[in-house]
Short mmCIF file of C-alpha atoms in Angstrom, two decimals:
data_model
loop_
_atom_site.label_atom_id
_atom_site.label_comp_id
_atom_site.label_asym_id
_atom_site.label_seq_id
_atom_site.Cartn_x
_atom_site.Cartn_y
_atom_site.Cartn_z
CA MET A 276 -0.07 -2.58 14.91
CA ARG A 277 2.68 -4.84 16.09
CA LEU A 278 6.06 -3.18 16.54
CA PRO A 279 8.23 -6.01 17.85
CA THR A 280 11.51 -4.19 17.42
CA THR A 281 13.08 -2.97 20.63
CA ALA A 282 14.97 0.17 19.73
CA ARG A 283 16.83 2.50 22.06
CA LEU A 284 18.08 5.21 19.79
CA ARG A 285 20.40 7.74 21.35
CA GLN A 286 21.65 10.33 18.93
CA ALA A 287 25.27 11.28 19.41
CA VAL A 288 24.50 14.57 17.70
CA ALA A 289 21.38 16.53 18.58
CA GLY A 290 18.81 16.62 15.81
CA SER A 291 15.42 15.30 14.90
CA LEU A 292 15.04 11.79 13.62
CA ALA A 293 13.85 12.24 10.15
CA ALA A 294 14.15 9.83 7.30
CA VAL A 295 14.98 6.55 5.85
CA LEU A 296 15.31 4.92 2.51
CA LEU A 297 15.22 2.10 0.26
CA ALA A 298 17.38 -0.03 -1.80
CA GLY A 299 18.17 -1.81 -5.01
CA CYS A 300 18.97 -5.15 -6.53
CA GLY A 301 22.58 -6.16 -6.84
CA ALA A 302 25.49 -6.09 -4.42
CA SER A 303 26.57 -2.46 -4.46
CA VAL A 304 26.39 1.04 -3.11
CA ALA A 305 23.44 2.60 -4.88
CA SER A 306 24.52 4.56 -7.92
CA ASP A 307 24.89 8.32 -8.07
CA THR A 308 23.48 8.13 -11.60
CA THR A 309 20.23 6.80 -12.97
CA THR A 310 21.70 3.53 -14.19
CA THR A 311 23.22 0.58 -12.36
CA THR A 312 24.18 -2.95 -13.25
CA SER A 313 21.81 -5.79 -12.51
CA SER A 314 21.28 -9.50 -12.90
CA SER A 315 17.96 -9.22 -14.71
CA SER A 316 17.09 -7.71 -18.05
CA SER A 317 15.56 -4.27 -18.36
CA SER A 318 12.03 -3.70 -19.61
CA SER A 319 10.30 -0.69 -21.09
CA SER A 320 7.50 1.10 -19.27
CA THR A 321 4.10 2.22 -20.52
CA THR A 322 2.69 3.19 -17.14
CA VAL A 323 1.74 6.86 -16.77
CA VAL A 324 3.19 8.21 -13.52
CA ALA A 325 1.91 11.75 -14.19
CA SER A 326 3.74 13.47 -11.35
CA ASP A 327 7.21 14.56 -10.36
CA GLY A 328 6.03 15.47 -6.87
CA THR A 329 8.21 14.60 -3.89
CA THR A 330 5.42 14.84 -1.30
CA VAL A 331 1.86 13.58 -1.27
CA ASP A 332 0.36 17.04 -1.75
CA ASP A 333 2.75 17.80 -4.61
CA ALA A 334 1.78 14.59 -6.37
CA LEU A 335 -1.94 15.20 -5.88
CA ALA A 336 -1.60 18.61 -7.53
CA ASP A 337 -0.86 16.75 -10.78
CA ASP A 338 -3.63 14.17 -10.36
CA VAL A 339 -7.30 14.18 -11.27
CA ALA A 340 -9.57 15.89 -8.77
CA ILE A 341 -11.04 13.70 -6.04
CA GLU A 342 -14.83 13.81 -5.77
CA THR A 343 -16.02 13.07 -2.24
CA GLY A 344 -19.75 12.77 -1.72
CA ASP A 345 -21.54 14.17 1.31
CA THR A 346 -22.72 11.50 3.75
CA ASP A 347 -24.96 13.93 5.66
CA TYR A 348 -28.64 13.96 4.78
CA ASP A 349 -32.03 15.16 6.04
CA GLU A 350 -34.17 12.23 7.17
CA ALA A 351 -37.30 14.24 6.39
CA ASP A 352 -36.34 14.30 2.72
CA ALA A 353 -35.35 10.63 2.53
CA THR A 354 -37.32 7.87 0.81
CA ALA A 355 -37.75 4.61 2.70
CA ILE A 356 -37.30 1.30 0.90
CA THR A 357 -38.25 -1.75 2.93
CA LEU A 358 -36.67 -4.97 1.69
CA SER A 359 -38.45 -8.28 2.21
CA GLY A 360 -37.51 -11.57 0.59
CA THR A 361 -37.59 -11.17 -3.19
CA SER A 362 -39.60 -7.94 -3.02
CA ALA A 363 -39.56 -4.44 -1.55
CA THR A 364 -41.94 -1.58 -0.86
CA SER A 365 -41.55 2.18 -1.31
CA ASP A 366 -43.80 5.21 -1.81
CA SER A 367 -41.50 6.78 -4.40
CA ASP A 368 -42.23 6.80 -8.13
CA ALA A 369 -38.45 6.62 -8.63
CA VAL A 370 -38.37 3.12 -7.13
CA THR A 371 -39.58 0.07 -9.04
CA VAL A 372 -39.53 -3.56 -7.98
CA GLU A 373 -39.64 -6.51 -10.35
CA ASP A 374 -38.47 -10.12 -10.00
CA GLY A 375 -36.28 -9.40 -7.00
CA THR A 376 -34.64 -6.32 -8.54
CA VAL A 377 -35.13 -2.93 -6.87
CA THR A 378 -34.36 -0.13 -9.35
CA ILE A 379 -33.77 3.50 -8.37
CA THR A 380 -34.12 5.94 -11.28
CA ALA A 381 -33.66 9.42 -9.80
CA ALA A 382 -31.29 11.37 -7.59
CA GLY A 383 -32.20 11.60 -3.92
CA THR A 384 -31.71 9.90 -0.58
CA TYR A 385 -33.02 6.37 -0.11
CA VAL A 386 -32.98 4.50 3.21
CA LEU A 387 -32.81 0.73 2.72
CA SER A 388 -33.65 -1.69 5.51
CA GLY A 389 -34.57 -5.35 5.75
CA GLU A 390 -33.41 -8.35 3.75
CA LEU A 391 -33.49 -8.78 -0.02
CA ASP A 392 -32.87 -11.91 -2.04
CA GLY A 393 -32.06 -10.05 -5.21
CA GLN A 394 -30.32 -6.89 -6.37
CA VAL A 395 -30.49 -3.11 -6.00
CA VAL A 396 -29.85 -1.24 -9.27
CA VAL A 397 -29.18 2.49 -9.57
CA ASP A 398 -29.99 3.82 -13.05
CA SER A 399 -30.31 7.59 -12.76
CA THR A 400 -29.57 9.61 -15.89
CA GLY A 401 -30.19 13.01 -14.32
CA ASP A 402 -27.91 15.27 -12.32
CA GLY A 403 -27.57 14.97 -8.58
CA ILE A 404 -26.35 12.49 -6.01
CA VAL A 405 -27.99 9.15 -5.39
CA ARG A 406 -27.53 8.51 -1.68
CA LEU A 407 -28.13 4.95 -0.46
CA VAL A 408 -28.46 4.78 3.31
CA LEU A 409 -27.99 1.20 4.49
CA ASP A 410 -29.81 0.85 7.80
CA ASP A 411 -29.65 -2.83 8.81
CA ALA A 412 -29.86 -3.91 5.17
CA THR A 413 -28.85 -7.35 3.92
CA ILE A 414 -28.77 -7.89 0.15
CA THR A 415 -27.86 -11.28 -1.30
CA SER A 416 -27.97 -12.12 -4.99
CA SER A 417 -27.95 -15.57 -6.54
CA THR A 418 -27.47 -14.28 -10.10
CA THR A 419 -25.31 -11.13 -10.08
CA SER A 420 -23.97 -8.29 -7.89
CA ALA A 421 -25.81 -7.15 -4.78
CA ILE A 422 -25.71 -3.44 -5.70
CA ASN A 423 -25.10 -2.35 -9.30
CA VAL A 424 -24.80 1.33 -10.20
CA VAL A 425 -25.49 1.35 -13.93
CA ASP A 426 -25.72 5.13 -14.27
CA ALA A 427 -25.61 8.14 -11.95
CA HIS A 428 -23.82 11.45 -11.57
CA SER A 429 -22.36 10.12 -8.32
CA VAL A 430 -23.37 7.71 -5.58
CA VAL A 431 -22.89 7.88 -1.82
CA VAL A 432 -23.38 4.78 0.33
CA VAL A 433 -24.06 5.77 3.94
CA LEU A 434 -23.74 3.21 6.73
CA ALA A 435 -26.34 4.37 9.23
CA ASP A 436 -25.22 4.88 12.80
CA GLY A 437 -25.41 1.63 14.76
CA SER A 438 -26.46 -0.39 11.73
CA THR A 439 -25.12 -3.75 10.55
CA ASN A 440 -25.26 -4.32 6.80
CA ALA A 441 -24.19 -7.05 4.39
CA LEU A 442 -23.79 -7.38 0.62
CA THR A 443 -23.16 -10.75 -1.03
CA ASP A 444 -23.00 -11.46 -4.74
CA ALA A 445 -23.65 -14.68 -6.65
CA ALA A 446 -21.09 -17.43 -6.88
CA THR A 447 -21.74 -17.47 -10.63
CA TYR A 448 -23.10 -14.51 -12.62
CA ASP A 449 -25.76 -15.00 -15.28
CA ASP A 450 -24.30 -12.10 -17.27
CA THR A 451 -20.55 -12.30 -17.87
CA SER A 452 -20.36 -9.80 -20.73
CA GLU A 453 -17.77 -7.01 -20.78
CA GLU A 454 -20.29 -4.52 -19.39
CA ALA A 455 -21.51 -6.80 -16.60
CA PRO A 456 -20.70 -5.96 -12.97
CA THR A 457 -17.67 -7.63 -11.43
CA GLY A 458 -18.17 -7.06 -7.72
CA ALA A 459 -20.68 -7.44 -4.92
CA LEU A 460 -20.85 -3.62 -4.75
CA TYR A 461 -20.27 -2.26 -8.25
CA SER A 462 -20.47 1.31 -9.50
CA THR A 463 -19.83 2.92 -12.88
CA ALA A 464 -20.11 6.35 -11.22
CA ASP A 465 -17.94 8.07 -8.64
CA LEU A 466 -18.60 6.30 -5.35
CA THR A 467 -18.23 7.43 -1.74
CA ILE A 468 -18.73 5.09 1.23
CA GLY A 469 -19.04 6.56 4.71
CA GLY A 470 -21.04 6.77 7.89
CA THR A 471 -20.58 5.15 11.27
CA GLY A 472 -22.25 1.77 10.80
CA SER A 473 -20.73 -1.49 9.58
CA LEU A 474 -20.71 -3.22 6.21
CA THR A 475 -19.68 -6.77 5.34
CA VAL A 476 -19.04 -7.40 1.65
CA THR A 477 -18.58 -10.91 0.27
CA GLY A 478 -17.40 -11.35 -3.30
CA ARG A 479 -18.12 -14.97 -4.14
CA SER A 480 -17.57 -14.73 -7.89
CA ASN A 481 -15.03 -11.99 -8.43
CA ASN A 482 -14.25 -8.77 -6.54
CA GLY A 483 -15.62 -7.21 -3.39
CA ILE A 484 -16.12 -3.48 -4.06
CA VAL A 485 -15.50 -1.97 -7.51
CA GLY A 486 -15.61 1.71 -8.46
CA LYS A 487 -15.14 2.14 -12.22
CA ASP A 488 -14.46 5.86 -11.68
CA GLY A 489 -13.21 7.06 -8.30
CA LEU A 490 -13.85 5.47 -4.90
CA VAL A 491 -13.54 7.31 -1.58
CA ILE A 492 -14.00 5.76 1.87
CA THR A 493 -14.67 8.34 4.59
CA GLY A 494 -15.91 6.22 7.49
CA GLY A 495 -17.59 3.11 8.78
CA THR A 496 -16.37 -0.36 9.61
CA ILE A 497 -15.97 -2.23 6.33
CA ASP A 498 -15.03 -5.90 6.05
CA VAL A 499 -14.42 -7.29 2.56
CA THR A 500 -13.80 -10.93 1.61
CA SER A 501 -13.38 -11.87 -2.03
CA VAL A 502 -12.19 -14.64 -4.32
CA ASP A 503 -10.41 -12.08 -6.52
CA ASP A 504 -9.60 -8.43 -5.80
CA GLY A 505 -10.85 -6.82 -2.62
CA ILE A 506 -11.47 -3.09 -3.21
CA ILE A 507 -10.83 -1.33 -6.53
CA GLY A 508 -11.13 2.33 -7.47
CA LYS A 509 -10.17 2.65 -11.12
CA ASP A 510 -9.26 6.35 -11.28
CA TYR A 511 -8.43 6.62 -7.59
CA LEU A 512 -8.96 4.82 -4.31
CA VAL A 513 -8.95 7.06 -1.24
CA LEU A 514 -9.19 6.25 2.48
CA THR A 515 -9.61 9.20 4.84
CA ASP A 516 -11.28 7.56 7.85
CA GLY A 517 -12.97 4.39 9.00
CA THR A 518 -11.80 0.86 9.66
CA VAL A 519 -11.28 -1.28 6.56
CA THR A 520 -10.35 -4.98 6.54
CA VAL A 521 -9.75 -6.93 3.33
CA ASP A 522 -9.15 -10.66 2.89
CA SER A 523 -8.70 -11.42 -0.80
CA VAL A 524 -7.17 -13.91 -3.19
CA GLY A 525 -6.32 -11.17 -5.69
CA ASP A 526 -5.01 -7.67 -5.01
CA ALA A 527 -6.49 -6.26 -1.84
CA PHE A 528 -6.62 -2.45 -2.18
CA LYS A 529 -5.83 -0.98 -5.57
CA SER A 530 -6.36 1.60 -8.28
CA ASP A 531 -5.75 0.24 -11.75
CA ASN A 532 -6.06 3.00 -14.36
CA THR A 533 -2.63 2.81 -16.01
CA GLU A 534 -3.62 4.70 -19.16
CA ASP A 535 -4.87 8.17 -18.15
CA ALA A 536 -2.45 10.74 -16.76
CA GLY A 537 -3.19 11.70 -13.17
CA SER A 538 -5.28 8.59 -12.52
CA GLY A 539 -4.65 5.23 -10.94
CA PHE A 540 -3.57 6.45 -7.51
CA VAL A 541 -4.17 5.10 -4.03
CA LEU A 542 -4.31 7.78 -1.32
CA ILE A 543 -4.43 6.98 2.40
CA ARG A 544 -4.78 9.99 4.69
CA GLY A 545 -6.33 8.41 7.76
CA GLY A 546 -8.34 5.55 9.14
CA SER A 547 -7.19 1.97 9.53
CA LEU A 548 -6.49 -0.52 6.74
CA THR A 549 -5.70 -4.19 7.39
CA VAL A 550 -5.27 -6.57 4.47
CA THR A 551 -4.42 -10.21 3.92
CA THR A 552 -4.01 -11.39 0.35
CA GLU A 553 -2.37 -14.01 -1.82
CA ASP A 554 -1.41 -11.27 -4.29
CA ASP A 555 -0.47 -7.59 -3.81
CA GLY A 556 -1.63 -5.70 -0.75
CA ILE A 557 -1.76 -2.03 -1.80
CA LYS A 558 -1.25 -1.29 -5.49
CA GLY A 559 -1.54 1.68 -7.82
CA VAL A 560 0.31 3.69 -10.41
CA GLN A 561 0.91 5.99 -7.46
CA VAL A 562 0.67 4.95 -3.82
CA LEU A 563 0.44 8.01 -1.58
CA VAL A 564 0.36 7.69 2.22
CA ALA A 565 -0.12 10.76 4.40
CA GLY A 566 -1.50 9.20 7.57
CA GLY A 567 -3.53 6.37 9.00
CA THR A 568 -2.64 2.93 10.26
CA ILE A 569 -1.78 0.27 7.68
CA GLU A 570 -1.06 -3.40 8.21
CA VAL A 571 -0.49 -5.80 5.35
CA ALA A 572 -0.58 -8.98 7.39
CA GLY A 573 0.19 -11.27 4.47
CA SER A 574 0.83 -10.71 0.76
CA ASN A 575 2.93 -11.54 -2.26
CA GLU A 576 4.12 -7.94 -2.56
CA ALA A 577 2.84 -5.65 0.15
CA MET A 578 2.96 -2.23 -1.54
CA GLU A 579 3.56 -1.59 -5.24
CA GLY A 580 3.50 1.45 -7.51
CA SER A 581 5.51 3.44 -10.02
CA LEU A 582 5.60 6.32 -7.55
CA ILE A 583 5.36 5.64 -3.83
CA ILE A 584 5.39 8.54 -1.37
CA ILE A 585 5.10 8.08 2.39
CA ASP A 586 4.73 11.35 4.30
CA ASP A 587 3.21 9.98 7.49
CA GLY A 588 1.39 6.99 8.92
CA ASP A 589 1.99 3.89 10.98
CA ILE A 590 2.78 1.10 8.51
CA GLU A 591 3.64 -2.58 8.89
CA LEU A 592 4.15 -4.73 5.80
CA HIS A 593 4.58 -8.51 5.48
CA SER A 594 5.36 -10.07 2.10
CA ALA A 595 6.42 -13.34 0.54
CA ASP A 596 8.22 -11.30 -2.12
CA ASP A 597 9.06 -7.57 -2.04
CA GLY A 598 7.79 -5.44 0.81
CA VAL A 599 7.80 -2.10 -1.02
CA ASN A 600 8.18 -2.41 -4.79
CA VAL A 601 8.59 0.62 -7.06
CA ALA A 602 8.17 -0.63 -10.61
CA SER A 603 6.33 0.08 -13.83
CA SER A 604 3.34 -2.02 -14.77
CA ASP A 605 5.56 -3.71 -17.37
CA ASP A 606 8.18 -4.57 -14.75
CA SER A 607 5.50 -5.92 -12.44
CA ALA A 608 3.90 -8.06 -15.14
CA ALA A 609 7.29 -9.44 -16.17
CA THR A 610 8.06 -10.64 -12.65
CA ASP A 611 4.59 -11.82 -11.55
CA GLY A 612 4.83 -15.30 -10.10
CA GLN A 613 8.63 -15.47 -10.35
CA GLY A 614 9.37 -15.02 -6.69
CA GLY A 615 11.69 -12.20 -5.79
CA MET A 616 15.05 -12.51 -7.35
CA GLY A 617 17.07 -9.39 -6.80
CA GLY A 618 16.92 -7.03 -9.69
CA GLY A 619 20.54 -6.06 -9.61
CA GLY A 620 21.80 -4.99 -13.11
CA MET A 621 18.53 -3.67 -14.41
CA GLU A 622 18.91 -0.14 -15.78
CA ALA A 623 17.27 2.41 -13.52
CA ASP A 624 14.13 4.14 -14.78
CA SER A 625 14.23 7.73 -13.53
CA SER A 626 10.43 7.98 -13.79
CA LEU A 627 10.13 5.48 -10.93
CA HIS A 628 10.70 6.87 -7.45
CA LEU A 629 10.28 6.03 -3.81
CA PHE A 630 10.07 8.89 -1.31
CA ILE A 631 9.90 8.37 2.44
CA ASN A 632 9.45 11.70 4.18
CA GLY A 633 8.03 10.67 7.54
CA GLY A 634 5.94 8.20 9.47
CA SER A 635 6.81 4.79 10.86
CA LEU A 636 7.50 1.92 8.46
CA GLU A 637 8.30 -1.67 9.38
CA VAL A 638 8.85 -4.23 6.62
CA TRP A 639 9.07 -8.02 6.91
CA SER A 640 9.96 -9.50 3.52
CA SER A 641 11.15 -12.76 2.03
CA GLY A 642 12.06 -10.92 -1.17
CA ASP A 643 13.57 -7.44 -1.28
CA GLY A 644 12.52 -5.23 1.60
CA LEU A 645 12.59 -1.82 -0.08
CA ASP A 646 12.92 -2.27 -3.84
CA SER A 647 13.02 0.53 -6.42
CA ASN A 648 13.65 -0.11 -10.10
CA GLY A 649 14.31 3.61 -10.29
CA LEU A 650 15.35 6.05 -7.57
CA ALA A 651 14.87 6.20 -3.80
CA THR A 652 14.99 9.20 -1.47
CA ILE A 653 14.58 9.24 2.30
CA THR A 654 14.14 12.59 3.98
CA GLY A 655 12.48 11.50 7.22
CA GLY A 656 10.70 8.78 9.10
CA ASP A 657 11.52 5.80 11.26
CA ILE A 658 12.18 2.74 9.07
CA VAL A 659 13.00 -0.83 10.04
CA VAL A 660 13.43 -3.52 7.38
CA TYR A 661 13.67 -7.21 8.23
CA GLY A 662 14.78 -8.46 4.85
CA PRO A 663 15.33 -11.88 3.28
CA THR A 664 17.45 -14.60 4.82
CA THR A 665 18.61 -16.00 1.46
CA ASP A 666 21.14 -14.33 -0.82
CA GLY A 667 18.95 -13.97 -3.93
CA ASN A 668 17.41 -10.78 -2.54
CA GLY A 669 18.35 -7.92 -0.26
CA ALA A 670 16.84 -5.82 2.48
CA LEU A 671 17.47 -2.81 0.21
CA ASP A 672 17.44 -2.83 -3.60
CA VAL A 673 17.72 0.42 -5.58
CA ASN A 674 18.72 0.44 -9.23
CA GLY A 675 19.43 4.17 -9.41
CA THR A 676 20.39 6.90 -6.96
CA PHE A 677 19.60 6.04 -3.34
CA GLU A 678 19.84 9.20 -1.26
CA VAL A 679 19.31 9.60 2.47
CA THR A 680 19.04 13.11 3.87
CA GLY A 681 17.20 12.44 7.14
CA GLY A 682 15.28 9.99 9.25
CA THR A 683 16.36 6.71 10.80
CA LEU A 684 16.91 3.56 8.77
CA LEU A 685 17.80 0.08 9.95
CA ALA A 686 17.88 -2.68 7.33
CA THR A 687 18.98 -6.22 8.09
CA GLY A 688 18.92 -9.39 6.05
CA SER A 689 21.08 -11.52 3.80
CA ALA A 690 24.44 -10.27 2.52
CA GLY A 691 24.58 -11.61 -1.03
CA MET A 692 22.60 -8.74 -2.62
CA MET A 693 23.53 -6.06 -0.11
CA VAL A 694 22.94 -2.41 -1.12
CA ALA A 695 23.80 0.78 0.75
CA PRO A 696 22.91 4.45 0.12
CA ALA A 697 24.93 6.63 -2.24
CA THR A 698 28.36 7.66 -0.96
CA ASP A 699 27.46 11.35 -1.25
CA SER A 700 24.21 11.09 0.72
CA ALA A 701 23.76 14.11 2.96
CA GLN A 702 23.14 11.93 6.02
CA GLY A 703 25.71 9.50 7.34
CA TRP A 704 25.24 5.75 7.01
CA ILE A 705 27.10 2.57 7.83
CA ALA A 706 26.93 -0.89 6.27
CA THR A 707 28.53 -4.19 7.16
CA ALA A 708 28.31 -7.83 6.16
CA LEU A 709 28.65 -10.24 9.07
CA SER A 710 31.17 -13.07 9.08
CA ALA A 711 28.38 -15.49 10.02
CA THR A 712 24.61 -15.40 10.13
CA ALA A 713 23.22 -14.17 13.43
CA ALA A 714 20.02 -15.71 14.74
CA ALA A 715 16.73 -13.94 15.29
CA GLY A 716 16.74 -12.23 18.66
CA SER A 717 20.33 -11.05 18.27
CA GLU A 718 21.21 -7.62 19.61
CA VAL A 719 22.86 -5.08 17.31
CA VAL A 720 24.73 -2.31 19.11
CA ILE A 721 26.23 0.65 17.25
CA THR A 722 28.81 2.80 19.04
CA ASP A 723 30.99 5.72 17.99
CA ASP A 724 34.79 5.91 18.28
CA SER A 725 34.52 7.08 21.89
CA GLY A 726 32.44 4.05 22.83
CA ALA A 727 29.21 6.03 23.21
CA GLU A 728 26.11 4.15 22.15
CA VAL A 729 24.43 5.47 19.02
CA ALA A 730 21.67 2.86 18.71
CA THR A 731 20.69 -0.59 19.93
CA TYR A 732 18.22 -2.91 18.25
CA THR A 733 16.97 -6.42 18.94
CA ILE A 734 16.53 -8.03 15.51
CA ALA A 735 13.49 -10.23 14.95
CA LYS A 736 14.85 -12.28 11.99
CA ASP A 737 18.10 -14.01 11.10
CA LEU A 738 20.59 -11.54 9.65
CA ALA A 739 23.91 -11.48 7.79
CA SER A 740 24.13 -7.75 7.07
CA VAL A 741 23.33 -4.41 8.68
CA VAL A 742 22.69 -1.03 7.06
CA PHE A 743 22.00 1.90 9.38
CA SER A 744 21.52 5.63 8.93
CA SER A 745 20.50 8.36 11.34
CA ALA A 746 21.04 12.04 12.02
CA GLY A 747 23.70 11.10 14.58
CA LEU A 748 26.11 9.58 12.07
CA GLU A 749 28.97 11.59 10.60
CA GLN A 750 30.27 10.63 7.16
CA GLY A 751 33.90 9.53 7.35
CA ALA A 752 33.78 8.80 11.08
CA THR A 753 34.52 5.33 12.47
CA TYR A 754 31.84 3.29 14.23
CA THR A 755 31.64 -0.18 15.72
CA VAL A 756 28.82 -2.60 14.98
CA THR A 757 28.56 -5.32 17.60
CA VAL A 758 26.28 -8.30 17.03
CA ASP A 759 26.02 -10.74 19.93
CA GLY A 760 29.43 -9.70 21.19
CA THR A 761 31.26 -9.83 17.84
CA ALA A 762 32.50 -6.35 16.90
CA THR A 763 33.18 -4.96 13.41
CA SER A 764 34.73 -1.56 12.71
CA VAL A 765 33.14 0.44 9.87
CA VAL A 766 33.58 3.89 8.36
CA ALA A 767 30.41 5.86 7.70
CA GLY A 768 29.80 6.37 4.01
CA GLU A 769 32.14 3.59 2.88
CA ALA A 770 31.00 0.33 1.35
CA PRO A 771 32.16 -2.68 3.37
CA ALA A 772 34.63 -5.21 2.08
CA GLY A 773 34.37 -8.88 2.97
CA GLY A 774 31.52 -10.72 4.59
CA ARG A 775 30.03 -13.92 3.29
CA GLY A 776 28.32 -12.10 0.46
CA GLY A 777 31.64 -10.79 -0.86
CA PRO A 778 32.64 -7.16 -1.25
CA VAL A 779 29.92 -4.59 -1.54
CA GLY A 780 31.38 -2.30 -4.12
CA GLY A 781 30.45 0.99 -5.74
#
């Protein structure tokens, strides 16, 4: 994880660094109510958020239960399937082979090794787990998906220790009906992927990995490349451990059930996730982060959901549009492909919320850095936002109440759509628009009225505005923001007047 910011934060008042928050479209102090004015029209929402939780665990209490399959197994009870060309061999009556298709029809543990030019199908109508152990298995199909789970109570894919495995689907599927698979690894049942081996998935026709129920990743080194979406878990997509890399044209890591309450959430508790995509990086009705290392190296919008909660984790986001975008599915659809004009004037939707309670978050955006079409609350964390350099967007964009009660927030970017936290936020904040754009590499020094240094940052992008909040700031006190030797006096909790972007008013 790259953390190019040099920050020497010295709190003038003792206290833990704890939180940071986000912002809204329009040039204003974020509203103390649930509506603000904006430059774009409002839209109704049909997305089910299904939680009023303020932490990850609170939100999960309202969500559907996560089913995680056991990756442990007894080798003595396992059935071997040896793959070879367009055929395979096995001693089990539950395994049939015909015309390059290996079909498994009963629960149990199956160890697959070798190379198959064809497909593995799981069609088990009985109870019990179907456990597929990939032990140096390569499966390539010229007509359809590599693995297709048609029916099963649940499926666990185990990447055997020390093994290297690969799944590649066809460039064109023979069956393109509504019920046909749409990924190299496709499952209609709850799916768990784990183990300590490696898996390379190539989606040449559509998606990489698709779970039509829930999908949980508990381990392994997984590398997905796809011409559409990377990894999809319809009801939920969970990462607890392992190293996952996605390079996709469509959305990289998403859960897309927008109809059923308590479904459609992405949960990251641990492991490492690195994605590069031409569309959205991490996307769900809810995006819940409680740990792990996340890097969205390139995206249109890096992280998007109707409810986004960050409790912990080491996160770096790069986006051509918004870095963090809290919006309904209707809002998202309405703005797809439009680039990231600031949302200013749009009425706030109180069902949409961004919570940052901890962790480390660094955002590099060409659109809005932290954007909520509803509310935003920061209670902890260490947040740095390198926002846009043009005035159509802002580093922070919050349509409703933007409250900061803890943590450390630094947001820099253009001044034309500048937004600051609410004036009655419990934690102090300062905001200023610069008289001229400062170049990347400029040093921002914040001092109190005695001249004592509060914080110093070296900024990695051009900037025309600065918003800062930390536990060391006292509302109503006077501070000095010095950028490359040019000093500006500001009062904590007051919106700045002047600057090239014009007054930032409440």
